[in-house]
Amino acid sequence: MSEFGVGPLVVGSYSFPVTQPALTSLTDDEVLFRSSVYEFADRDIRPLVRTMDDEAKIPRDLIDRLFDLGVMGVEIPDEFSGSGATFFHSVLAVEALSRVDPSVGVLVDVHNTLVINALLRWGSEQQKRTILPRLAEKTVGAYALSEAGSGSDAFALTTRATTRGSDFVLNGRKLWITNGNEADLFIVFANVNPDAGYRGITAFLIERGTTGFTIGKKEDKLGIRASSTCELIFEDCAVAADRVLGEVGKGYKVAIETLNEGRIGIGAQMLGLAHGALDHAVSYTKERKQFGHAIASFQGVQFQLARAAMEIEAARLLVYNAARLRDAGRPFLQEAAMCKLFASEVAERVTSLAVNLFGGNGFVKDYPVEKLFRDAKIGQIYEGTSNLQLQTIAKQLLS
Ligand SMILES: Cc1cc2nc3c(=O)[nH]c(=O)nc-3n(C[C@H](O)[C@H](O)[C@H](O)COP(=O)(O)OP(=O)(O)OC[C@H]3O[C@@H](n4cnc5c(N)ncnc54)[C@H](O)[C@@H]3O)c2cc1C
């Protein structure tokens, strides 16, 4: 028998050992990691969820505790003070946090799967040595690609970087930037040569407080309200040449490659969110009585819960598969698009069901599911809308 309890596969006179684990079987280390993050979320985040949503703010003290927990530098190697773990661990962390609060989930997600990921792949040795320890210990990161006129068509961005000697001067505005309020380090995409189109796009590492860089309006949002979403303004902002991330004119590659991976994290956020909504629906329906019985005893309710559990499991398989493919260095573009698209649809359906099953209580803020219903919507918008995910899948299918 294999360690997964599966005997060898026998075909004719050949006996093949079955060594592939189920996608959802976790190593002891992964089980421990996920449960410690979930225990933290349940104990330290859950009591704050309502206030954070009302006040549209994640307290700095909670962010410091996320650093202490080790979820803010998951893939950063030990030598740079990180946890030295895998992308899959980041996905487990985002899932576990989002089961309690998807706003905290996305703060951790952007920091790990976009910002740290981009630095690990594209950073110079000097950038890694000086910046990664800060990102593992105290500095929150943000990733600024979108602008008012360029969302899905991200490479139509108009933020301009002109050269001044060997340095650059940025002018322009970024919109919708997650962690804008909390971050001290921003990866900012600007075009150094608009005549070259997307081949002029360059990624810069910019610190909060740099002269000519200000944080603009903070958005007042439908969901994930505690996660800050801000405008960034660059007015003659001088940036030294050693703050270019990757090569000049290769920012489009930095953006494409990090976003391909980042959307697996959004799949994990939506997966955790859906799981959290189902947790609430199961507890509530076992408690709430109508017609003299718990509403969970009605077959009509049971079937709805069963369908939600099945959809969540399917989303989990897609998310874990995409993350494991990425860690294995295998192609994952289509799988990442599918996992984000599907998990965000499941999150919308399951949170909607949870609101229905809470009845009138589902519609008011005293109960947790109306918030999760609002939070779910963003999964179909950021890091590529659902139409853009469909476009990616269709391109692969038809190529
Ligand atoms: C809360 C929040 C947080 C965000 N965080 C960040 C961040 O941290 N960093 C960052 O850079 N950006 C961030 N974004 C921006 C986000 O990625 C964009 O909003 C998203 O890519 C969509 O762009 P858009 O809003 O301009 O919509 P548009 O691109 O204008 O799309 C509008 C509609 O048109 C559809 N559409 C567009 N083009 C096509 C097409 N070719 N075929 C079919 N349909 C199409 C879209 O699917 C969508 O339904 C965030 C946004 C929000 C709301």
Short mmCIF file of C-alpha atoms and ligand atoms in Angstrom, two decimals:
data_model
loop_
_atom_site.label_atom_id
_atom_site.label_comp_id
_atom_site.label_asym_id
_atom_site.label_seq_id
_atom_site.Cartn_x
_atom_site.Cartn_y
_atom_site.Cartn_z
CA MET A 1 0.00 0.00 0.00
CA SER A 2 1.19 3.53 -0.70
CA GLU A 3 1.33 6.08 2.12
CA PHE A 4 -2.02 7.39 0.89
CA GLY A 5 -3.70 4.08 1.47
CA VAL A 6 -3.87 3.24 -2.21
CA GLY A 7 -2.49 -0.09 -3.42
CA PRO A 8 -0.35 -0.39 -6.55
CA LEU A 9 -2.17 -0.03 -9.85
CA VAL A 10 -2.04 -3.36 -11.67
CA VAL A 11 -2.52 -3.41 -15.45
CA GLY A 12 -1.95 -6.84 -16.97
CA SER A 13 1.39 -8.07 -15.64
CA TYR A 14 2.59 -4.54 -14.76
CA SER A 15 2.32 -3.11 -11.29
CA PHE A 16 2.59 0.68 -11.05
CA PRO A 17 3.19 2.24 -7.63
CA VAL A 18 0.60 4.94 -6.93
CA THR A 19 2.55 7.82 -5.48
CA GLN A 20 0.46 10.88 -6.33
CA PRO A 21 -1.31 12.23 -3.26
CA ALA A 22 -4.83 13.59 -3.49
CA LEU A 23 -4.76 17.32 -4.23
CA THR A 24 -6.28 18.06 -0.86
CA SER A 25 -3.95 15.84 1.18
CA LEU A 26 -1.61 18.14 3.03
CA THR A 27 1.76 17.37 4.56
CA ASP A 28 1.96 17.47 8.36
CA ASP A 29 3.68 20.81 8.05
CA GLU A 30 0.92 22.22 5.81
CA VAL A 31 -1.80 20.96 8.18
CA LEU A 32 -0.05 22.59 11.13
CA PHE A 33 0.51 25.83 9.23
CA ARG A 34 -3.09 26.12 8.03
CA SER A 35 -4.56 25.29 11.42
CA SER A 36 -2.28 27.74 13.24
CA VAL A 37 -3.31 30.52 10.83
CA TYR A 38 -6.99 29.62 11.20
CA GLU A 39 -6.71 29.47 15.01
CA PHE A 40 -5.12 32.91 14.98
CA ALA A 41 -7.86 34.24 12.70
CA ASP A 42 -10.60 32.74 14.84
CA ARG A 43 -9.13 34.03 18.10
CA ASP A 44 -7.53 37.36 17.15
CA ILE A 45 -9.38 38.54 14.04
CA ARG A 46 -12.97 37.34 14.43
CA PRO A 47 -13.77 39.65 17.38
CA LEU A 48 -12.61 42.65 15.28
CA VAL A 49 -14.39 41.87 12.01
CA ARG A 50 -17.53 43.96 12.56
CA THR A 51 -15.63 47.01 13.83
CA MET A 52 -13.04 46.81 11.07
CA ASP A 53 -15.83 46.71 8.49
CA ASP A 54 -17.69 49.63 10.12
CA GLU A 55 -14.54 51.72 10.50
CA ALA A 56 -13.07 50.60 7.16
CA LYS A 57 -9.70 50.02 8.77
CA ILE A 58 -7.36 47.21 9.79
CA PRO A 59 -5.61 48.26 13.03
CA ARG A 60 -1.81 48.45 12.82
CA ASP A 61 -1.57 46.27 15.90
CA LEU A 62 -3.30 43.43 14.03
CA ILE A 63 -0.94 43.86 11.08
CA ASP A 64 2.02 43.62 13.48
CA ARG A 65 0.61 40.37 14.80
CA LEU A 66 0.32 39.04 11.23
CA PHE A 67 4.05 39.72 10.87
CA ASP A 68 4.70 37.92 14.18
CA LEU A 69 2.62 34.98 12.97
CA GLY A 70 4.92 34.58 9.95
CA VAL A 71 2.31 35.06 7.22
CA MET A 72 3.84 38.28 5.87
CA GLY A 73 6.95 36.69 4.43
CA VAL A 74 5.81 33.21 3.56
CA GLU A 75 8.08 32.61 0.56
CA ILE A 76 10.93 34.86 1.69
CA PRO A 77 13.97 32.65 2.36
CA ASP A 78 15.24 32.22 5.95
CA GLU A 79 18.40 34.18 5.12
CA PHE A 80 16.19 37.25 4.55
CA SER A 81 14.18 36.67 7.76
CA GLY A 82 11.19 35.04 6.04
CA SER A 83 9.44 31.72 6.61
CA GLY A 84 11.20 30.03 3.67
CA ALA A 85 7.99 28.23 2.72
CA THR A 86 6.16 27.72 -0.60
CA PHE A 87 3.62 29.59 -2.69
CA PHE A 88 1.15 26.87 -1.66
CA HIS A 89 1.65 27.94 1.98
CA SER A 90 0.73 31.51 1.01
CA VAL A 91 -2.45 30.17 -0.55
CA LEU A 92 -3.24 28.21 2.62
CA ALA A 93 -2.70 31.36 4.72
CA VAL A 94 -4.95 33.51 2.50
CA GLU A 95 -7.64 30.82 2.54
CA ALA A 96 -7.53 30.43 6.35
CA LEU A 97 -7.59 34.21 7.00
CA SER A 98 -10.36 34.86 4.47
CA ARG A 99 -12.55 32.23 6.13
CA VAL A 100 -12.78 34.76 8.95
CA ASP A 101 -12.14 38.07 7.18
CA PRO A 102 -11.43 38.45 3.44
CA SER A 103 -10.17 42.01 4.04
CA VAL A 104 -7.28 40.67 6.10
CA GLY A 105 -6.96 37.89 3.52
CA VAL A 106 -6.35 40.34 0.69
CA LEU A 107 -3.85 42.43 2.67
CA VAL A 108 -1.75 39.29 3.18
CA ASP A 109 -2.41 38.10 -0.36
CA VAL A 110 -1.22 41.24 -2.19
CA HIS A 111 1.82 41.49 0.09
CA ASN A 112 2.88 37.87 -0.58
CA THR A 113 1.64 36.79 -3.99
CA LEU A 114 2.24 40.08 -5.82
CA VAL A 115 4.83 42.18 -4.02
CA ILE A 116 7.17 39.59 -2.48
CA ASN A 117 6.67 37.30 -5.44
CA ALA A 118 7.78 40.04 -7.87
CA LEU A 119 10.85 40.85 -5.75
CA LEU A 120 11.87 37.21 -5.44
CA ARG A 121 11.71 36.76 -9.20
CA TRP A 122 12.86 40.13 -10.50
CA GLY A 123 14.75 41.80 -7.68
CA SER A 124 18.52 42.41 -7.89
CA GLU A 125 20.66 40.87 -5.16
CA GLN A 126 20.95 44.28 -3.53
CA GLN A 127 17.18 44.86 -3.66
CA LYS A 128 16.53 41.43 -2.16
CA ARG A 129 19.08 41.96 0.59
CA THR A 130 17.75 45.37 1.60
CA ILE A 131 14.01 45.04 0.98
CA LEU A 132 13.00 41.41 1.66
CA PRO A 133 13.89 41.46 5.40
CA ARG A 134 11.74 44.59 5.81
CA LEU A 135 8.82 42.93 4.00
CA ALA A 136 9.15 39.89 6.27
CA GLU A 137 9.37 41.89 9.50
CA LYS A 138 7.34 45.10 9.36
CA THR A 139 6.84 46.77 5.97
CA VAL A 140 3.56 46.21 4.11
CA GLY A 141 3.75 46.15 0.31
CA ALA A 142 1.36 47.38 -2.40
CA TYR A 143 1.20 46.79 -6.14
CA ALA A 144 0.17 49.68 -8.37
CA LEU A 145 -0.71 48.90 -11.96
CA SER A 146 -4.30 50.13 -12.54
CA GLU A 147 -5.27 53.67 -13.48
CA ALA A 148 -8.56 55.46 -14.16
CA GLY A 149 -8.26 54.79 -17.88
CA SER A 150 -6.52 51.42 -17.77
CA GLY A 151 -8.00 48.49 -15.86
CA SER A 152 -8.59 45.42 -18.02
CA ASP A 153 -6.41 47.11 -20.66
CA ALA A 154 -3.67 47.49 -18.06
CA PHE A 155 -0.87 48.25 -20.49
CA ALA A 156 -2.64 51.38 -21.69
CA LEU A 157 -1.35 53.02 -18.49
CA THR A 158 -0.31 56.65 -18.82
CA THR A 159 1.88 57.19 -15.75
CA ARG A 160 5.08 58.44 -17.30
CA ALA A 161 8.69 57.95 -16.18
CA THR A 162 11.10 60.36 -17.84
CA THR A 163 14.85 60.01 -17.50
CA ARG A 164 16.94 62.53 -15.59
CA GLY A 165 20.56 61.49 -15.93
CA SER A 166 20.54 57.85 -14.86
CA ASP A 167 17.46 58.39 -12.65
CA PHE A 168 13.72 58.68 -13.41
CA VAL A 169 10.97 61.17 -12.67
CA LEU A 170 7.40 59.84 -12.39
CA ASN A 171 4.21 61.74 -13.17
CA GLY A 172 0.72 60.27 -13.15
CA ARG A 173 -1.97 58.71 -11.00
CA LYS A 174 -2.74 55.15 -9.96
CA LEU A 175 -6.21 54.07 -8.89
CA TRP A 176 -7.64 51.26 -6.75
CA ILE A 177 -4.42 50.38 -4.95
CA THR A 178 -4.93 47.77 -2.22
CA ASN A 179 -2.93 48.40 0.99
CA GLY A 180 -2.49 52.04 -0.09
CA ASN A 181 -3.00 53.20 3.50
CA GLU A 182 -0.82 50.60 5.21
CA ALA A 183 2.00 50.10 2.72
CA ASP A 184 5.45 51.63 2.94
CA LEU A 185 6.76 49.99 -0.22
CA PHE A 186 4.96 50.28 -3.58
CA ILE A 187 5.69 48.50 -6.83
CA VAL A 188 4.61 51.11 -9.38
CA PHE A 189 4.35 50.60 -13.13
CA ALA A 190 5.12 53.54 -15.41
CA ASN A 191 6.01 53.93 -19.07
CA VAL A 192 9.50 55.21 -19.93
CA ASN A 193 8.83 55.24 -23.66
CA PRO A 194 5.19 55.48 -24.70
CA ASP A 195 6.22 55.27 -28.39
CA ALA A 196 7.30 51.69 -27.69
CA GLY A 197 3.83 50.87 -26.30
CA TYR A 198 3.81 48.17 -23.63
CA ARG A 199 7.56 47.64 -24.20
CA GLY A 200 8.15 50.93 -22.42
CA ILE A 201 6.49 49.79 -19.20
CA THR A 202 8.88 49.61 -16.27
CA ALA A 203 8.38 48.57 -12.65
CA PHE A 204 9.73 50.82 -9.87
CA LEU A 205 10.16 50.23 -6.14
CA ILE A 206 8.95 53.41 -4.43
CA GLU A 207 8.91 54.20 -0.72
CA ARG A 208 6.13 56.03 1.06
CA GLY A 209 7.40 59.51 1.86
CA THR A 210 9.36 59.92 -1.37
CA THR A 211 9.12 63.57 -2.45
CA GLY A 212 6.42 63.97 -5.11
CA PHE A 213 4.52 60.83 -4.06
CA THR A 214 1.26 61.23 -2.13
CA ILE A 215 -1.61 58.93 -1.24
CA GLY A 216 -4.87 60.32 -2.60
CA LYS A 217 -8.50 59.44 -1.99
CA LYS A 218 -9.37 56.26 -0.12
CA GLU A 219 -12.36 54.51 -1.72
CA ASP A 220 -15.61 53.95 0.19
CA LYS A 221 -16.49 50.43 -0.92
CA LEU A 222 -19.31 47.88 -1.07
CA GLY A 223 -17.23 45.04 0.40
CA ILE A 224 -13.80 44.20 1.85
CA ARG A 225 -14.24 47.60 3.46
CA ALA A 226 -11.43 47.18 5.98
CA SER A 227 -8.94 46.67 3.16
CA SER A 228 -7.77 50.09 2.01
CA THR A 229 -8.09 50.94 -1.69
CA CYS A 230 -6.39 54.21 -2.58
CA GLU A 231 -5.37 56.55 -5.32
CA LEU A 232 -1.62 57.22 -5.65
CA ILE A 233 -0.40 60.53 -7.03
CA PHE A 234 3.04 61.11 -8.57
CA GLU A 235 4.11 64.69 -9.27
CA ASP A 236 7.72 65.01 -10.36
CA CYS A 237 8.60 62.09 -8.15
CA ALA A 238 12.32 61.33 -8.53
CA VAL A 239 13.29 57.66 -8.37
CA ALA A 240 16.89 56.40 -8.48
CA ALA A 241 17.92 53.97 -11.21
CA ASP A 242 18.65 51.24 -8.64
CA ARG A 243 14.94 51.25 -7.78
CA VAL A 244 13.96 49.75 -11.14
CA LEU A 245 12.59 46.25 -10.53
CA GLY A 246 13.79 43.97 -13.32
CA GLU A 247 14.83 45.67 -16.54
CA VAL A 248 13.74 48.98 -18.01
CA GLY A 249 10.99 48.22 -20.54
CA LYS A 250 10.31 44.76 -19.06
CA GLY A 251 7.70 45.89 -16.54
CA TYR A 252 4.99 44.29 -18.65
CA LYS A 253 6.63 40.89 -17.95
CA VAL A 254 6.80 41.64 -14.23
CA ALA A 255 3.09 42.52 -14.30
CA ILE A 256 1.92 39.56 -16.39
CA GLU A 257 3.91 36.97 -14.48
CA THR A 258 3.03 38.20 -11.00
CA LEU A 259 -0.67 38.66 -11.83
CA ASN A 260 -0.87 35.15 -13.29
CA GLU A 261 0.23 33.87 -9.89
CA GLY A 262 -1.59 36.49 -7.84
CA ARG A 263 -4.95 35.41 -9.15
CA ILE A 264 -4.45 32.00 -7.51
CA GLY A 265 -4.32 33.95 -4.24
CA ILE A 266 -7.63 35.61 -5.09
CA GLY A 267 -9.03 32.13 -5.77
CA ALA A 268 -7.87 31.21 -2.25
CA GLN A 269 -9.46 34.35 -0.80
CA MET A 270 -12.79 33.48 -2.42
CA LEU A 271 -12.47 29.84 -1.34
CA GLY A 272 -11.90 30.82 2.30
CA LEU A 273 -14.73 33.36 2.14
CA ALA A 274 -17.19 30.74 0.80
CA HIS A 275 -16.08 28.27 3.46
CA GLY A 276 -16.63 30.90 6.16
CA ALA A 277 -20.15 31.60 4.87
CA LEU A 278 -20.95 27.88 4.87
CA ASP A 279 -19.64 27.57 8.46
CA HIS A 280 -22.10 30.27 9.52
CA ALA A 281 -24.98 28.74 7.53
CA VAL A 282 -24.43 25.29 9.04
CA SER A 283 -24.33 26.60 12.65
CA TYR A 284 -27.33 28.87 12.16
CA THR A 285 -29.56 26.30 10.49
CA LYS A 286 -28.86 23.80 13.28
CA GLU A 287 -29.97 26.38 15.88
CA ARG A 288 -32.85 28.19 14.22
CA LYS A 289 -36.24 26.51 14.72
CA GLN A 290 -39.34 26.87 12.55
CA PHE A 291 -42.38 24.61 12.43
CA GLY A 292 -41.05 23.12 15.68
CA HIS A 293 -37.80 21.85 14.13
CA ALA A 294 -34.29 23.10 13.39
CA ILE A 295 -34.38 24.41 9.82
CA ALA A 296 -31.34 22.16 9.07
CA SER A 297 -33.69 19.19 9.51
CA PHE A 298 -35.62 20.18 6.37
CA GLN A 299 -34.43 18.30 3.33
CA GLY A 300 -34.79 21.42 1.17
CA VAL A 301 -32.24 23.20 3.38
CA GLN A 302 -29.95 20.15 3.63
CA PHE A 303 -29.75 19.87 -0.16
CA GLN A 304 -28.80 23.52 -0.49
CA LEU A 305 -26.04 23.10 2.11
CA ALA A 306 -24.83 19.93 0.41
CA ARG A 307 -24.60 21.69 -2.96
CA ALA A 308 -22.64 24.56 -1.39
CA ALA A 309 -20.20 22.08 0.23
CA MET A 310 -19.71 20.36 -3.13
CA GLU A 311 -19.01 23.63 -4.92
CA ILE A 312 -16.52 24.68 -2.26
CA GLU A 313 -14.71 21.36 -2.59
CA ALA A 314 -14.54 21.80 -6.38
CA ALA A 315 -13.17 25.33 -5.92
CA ARG A 316 -10.59 24.01 -3.44
CA LEU A 317 -9.39 21.41 -5.96
CA LEU A 318 -8.95 24.09 -8.63
CA VAL A 319 -7.13 26.48 -6.29
CA TYR A 320 -4.81 23.84 -4.78
CA ASN A 321 -4.08 22.37 -8.20
CA ALA A 322 -3.10 25.76 -9.66
CA ALA A 323 -0.90 26.52 -6.64
CA ARG A 324 0.80 23.12 -6.71
CA LEU A 325 1.43 23.43 -10.47
CA ARG A 326 3.04 26.80 -9.87
CA ASP A 327 5.28 25.39 -7.12
CA ALA A 328 6.21 22.48 -9.37
CA GLY A 329 7.34 24.91 -12.09
CA ARG A 330 4.72 23.57 -14.50
CA PRO A 331 2.39 25.66 -16.71
CA PHE A 332 -0.60 26.95 -14.75
CA LEU A 333 -2.00 29.93 -16.70
CA GLN A 334 -5.33 28.35 -17.59
CA GLU A 335 -5.68 26.64 -14.21
CA ALA A 336 -5.07 29.94 -12.40
CA ALA A 337 -7.72 31.71 -14.50
CA MET A 338 -10.17 28.86 -13.91
CA CYS A 339 -9.61 28.76 -10.16
CA LYS A 340 -10.17 32.49 -9.73
CA LEU A 341 -13.20 32.57 -12.00
CA PHE A 342 -14.83 29.53 -10.44
CA ALA A 343 -13.99 30.29 -6.79
CA SER A 344 -15.36 33.83 -7.12
CA GLU A 345 -18.61 32.51 -8.61
CA VAL A 346 -18.89 29.92 -5.84
CA ALA A 347 -18.27 32.64 -3.23
CA GLU A 348 -21.10 34.72 -4.68
CA ARG A 349 -23.51 31.76 -4.74
CA VAL A 350 -22.63 30.43 -1.28
CA THR A 351 -22.78 33.82 0.43
CA SER A 352 -26.12 34.49 -1.25
CA LEU A 353 -27.41 31.15 0.02
CA ALA A 354 -26.11 31.94 3.51
CA VAL A 355 -28.06 35.23 3.50
CA ASN A 356 -31.20 33.33 2.39
CA LEU A 357 -30.78 30.71 5.12
CA PHE A 358 -30.42 33.37 7.81
CA GLY A 359 -33.76 34.82 6.66
CA GLY A 360 -34.29 38.38 7.90
CA ASN A 361 -31.22 37.99 10.08
CA GLY A 362 -29.19 37.51 6.90
CA PHE A 363 -30.06 41.02 5.83
CA VAL A 364 -28.80 42.88 8.89
CA LYS A 365 -25.35 43.74 10.19
CA ASP A 366 -25.85 42.01 13.55
CA TYR A 367 -25.14 38.73 11.77
CA PRO A 368 -21.98 38.00 9.78
CA VAL A 369 -23.28 36.83 6.41
CA GLU A 370 -24.42 40.12 4.83
CA LYS A 371 -20.80 41.28 5.06
CA LEU A 372 -19.48 38.14 3.38
CA PHE A 373 -22.12 38.59 0.65
CA ARG A 374 -20.80 42.11 0.03
CA ASP A 375 -17.17 40.93 0.25
CA ALA A 376 -17.66 38.20 -2.36
CA LYS A 377 -18.38 40.60 -5.24
CA ILE A 378 -14.80 41.84 -5.57
CA GLY A 379 -13.56 38.38 -6.57
CA GLN A 380 -15.11 38.87 -10.01
CA ILE A 381 -13.47 42.26 -10.50
CA TYR A 382 -9.87 42.58 -9.29
CA GLU A 383 -6.73 40.92 -10.68
CA GLY A 384 -8.63 40.49 -13.96
CA THR A 385 -12.42 40.55 -14.26
CA SER A 386 -14.34 37.35 -14.93
CA ASN A 387 -14.53 38.24 -18.63
CA LEU A 388 -10.75 38.54 -18.74
CA GLN A 389 -10.37 35.12 -17.07
CA LEU A 390 -12.75 33.67 -19.68
CA GLN A 391 -10.65 35.35 -22.36
CA THR A 392 -7.48 33.68 -20.99
CA ILE A 393 -9.13 30.27 -20.84
CA ALA A 394 -10.59 30.64 -24.34
CA LYS A 395 -7.20 31.73 -25.76
CA GLN A 396 -5.54 28.60 -24.39
CA LEU A 397 -8.39 26.45 -25.63
CA LEU A 398 -8.31 27.82 -29.16
CA SER A 399 -4.54 28.24 -29.60
C1 LIG B 1 -11.25 46.88 -4.27
C2 LIG B 1 -10.30 46.92 -5.41
C3 LIG B 1 -8.95 46.66 -5.19
C4 LIG B 1 -8.05 46.73 -6.24
N1 LIG B 1 -6.71 46.54 -6.00
C5 LIG B 1 -5.81 46.79 -7.00
C6 LIG B 1 -4.41 46.81 -6.72
O1 LIG B 1 -3.97 46.56 -5.61
N2 LIG B 1 -3.56 47.12 -7.73
C7 LIG B 1 -4.00 47.40 -8.99
O2 LIG B 1 -3.18 47.68 -9.86
N3 LIG B 1 -5.33 47.39 -9.29
C8 LIG B 1 -6.24 47.09 -8.32
N4 LIG B 1 -7.58 47.09 -8.59
C9 LIG B 1 -8.04 47.39 -9.94
C10 LIG B 1 -8.67 46.18 -10.62
O3 LIG B 1 -7.70 45.25 -10.96
C11 LIG B 1 -9.48 46.69 -11.82
O4 LIG B 1 -10.60 47.37 -11.29
C12 LIG B 1 -9.90 45.57 -12.74
O5 LIG B 1 -8.79 45.07 -13.43
C13 LIG B 1 -10.96 46.03 -13.74
O6 LIG B 1 -10.58 47.21 -14.39
P1 LIG B 1 -11.64 48.43 -14.49
O7 LIG B 1 -12.15 48.68 -13.13
O8 LIG B 1 -10.96 49.53 -15.19
O9 LIG B 1 -12.82 47.84 -15.36
P2 LIG B 1 -12.88 47.81 -16.97
O10 LIG B 1 -11.61 47.29 -17.51
O11 LIG B 1 -13.37 49.13 -17.44
O12 LIG B 1 -14.01 46.72 -17.18
C14 LIG B 1 -15.40 47.02 -17.11
C15 LIG B 1 -16.17 45.82 -17.66
O13 LIG B 1 -15.81 45.62 -19.04
C16 LIG B 1 -15.43 44.26 -19.23
N5 LIG B 1 -14.38 44.19 -20.25
C17 LIG B 1 -13.30 45.00 -20.40
N6 LIG B 1 -12.55 44.60 -21.43
C18 LIG B 1 -13.16 43.50 -21.95
C19 LIG B 1 -12.88 42.62 -23.03
N7 LIG B 1 -11.79 42.77 -23.81
N8 LIG B 1 -13.76 41.59 -23.27
C20 LIG B 1 -14.85 41.41 -22.50
N9 LIG B 1 -15.16 42.23 -21.46
C21 LIG B 1 -14.32 43.24 -21.19
C22 LIG B 1 -14.89 43.82 -17.87
O14 LIG B 1 -14.93 42.39 -17.74
C23 LIG B 1 -15.85 44.52 -16.93
O15 LIG B 1 -17.01 43.75 -16.78
C24 LIG B 1 -8.51 47.00 -7.55
C25 LIG B 1 -9.87 47.24 -7.77
C26 LIG B 1 -10.76 47.22 -6.72
C27 LIG B 1 -12.21 47.52 -6.99
#
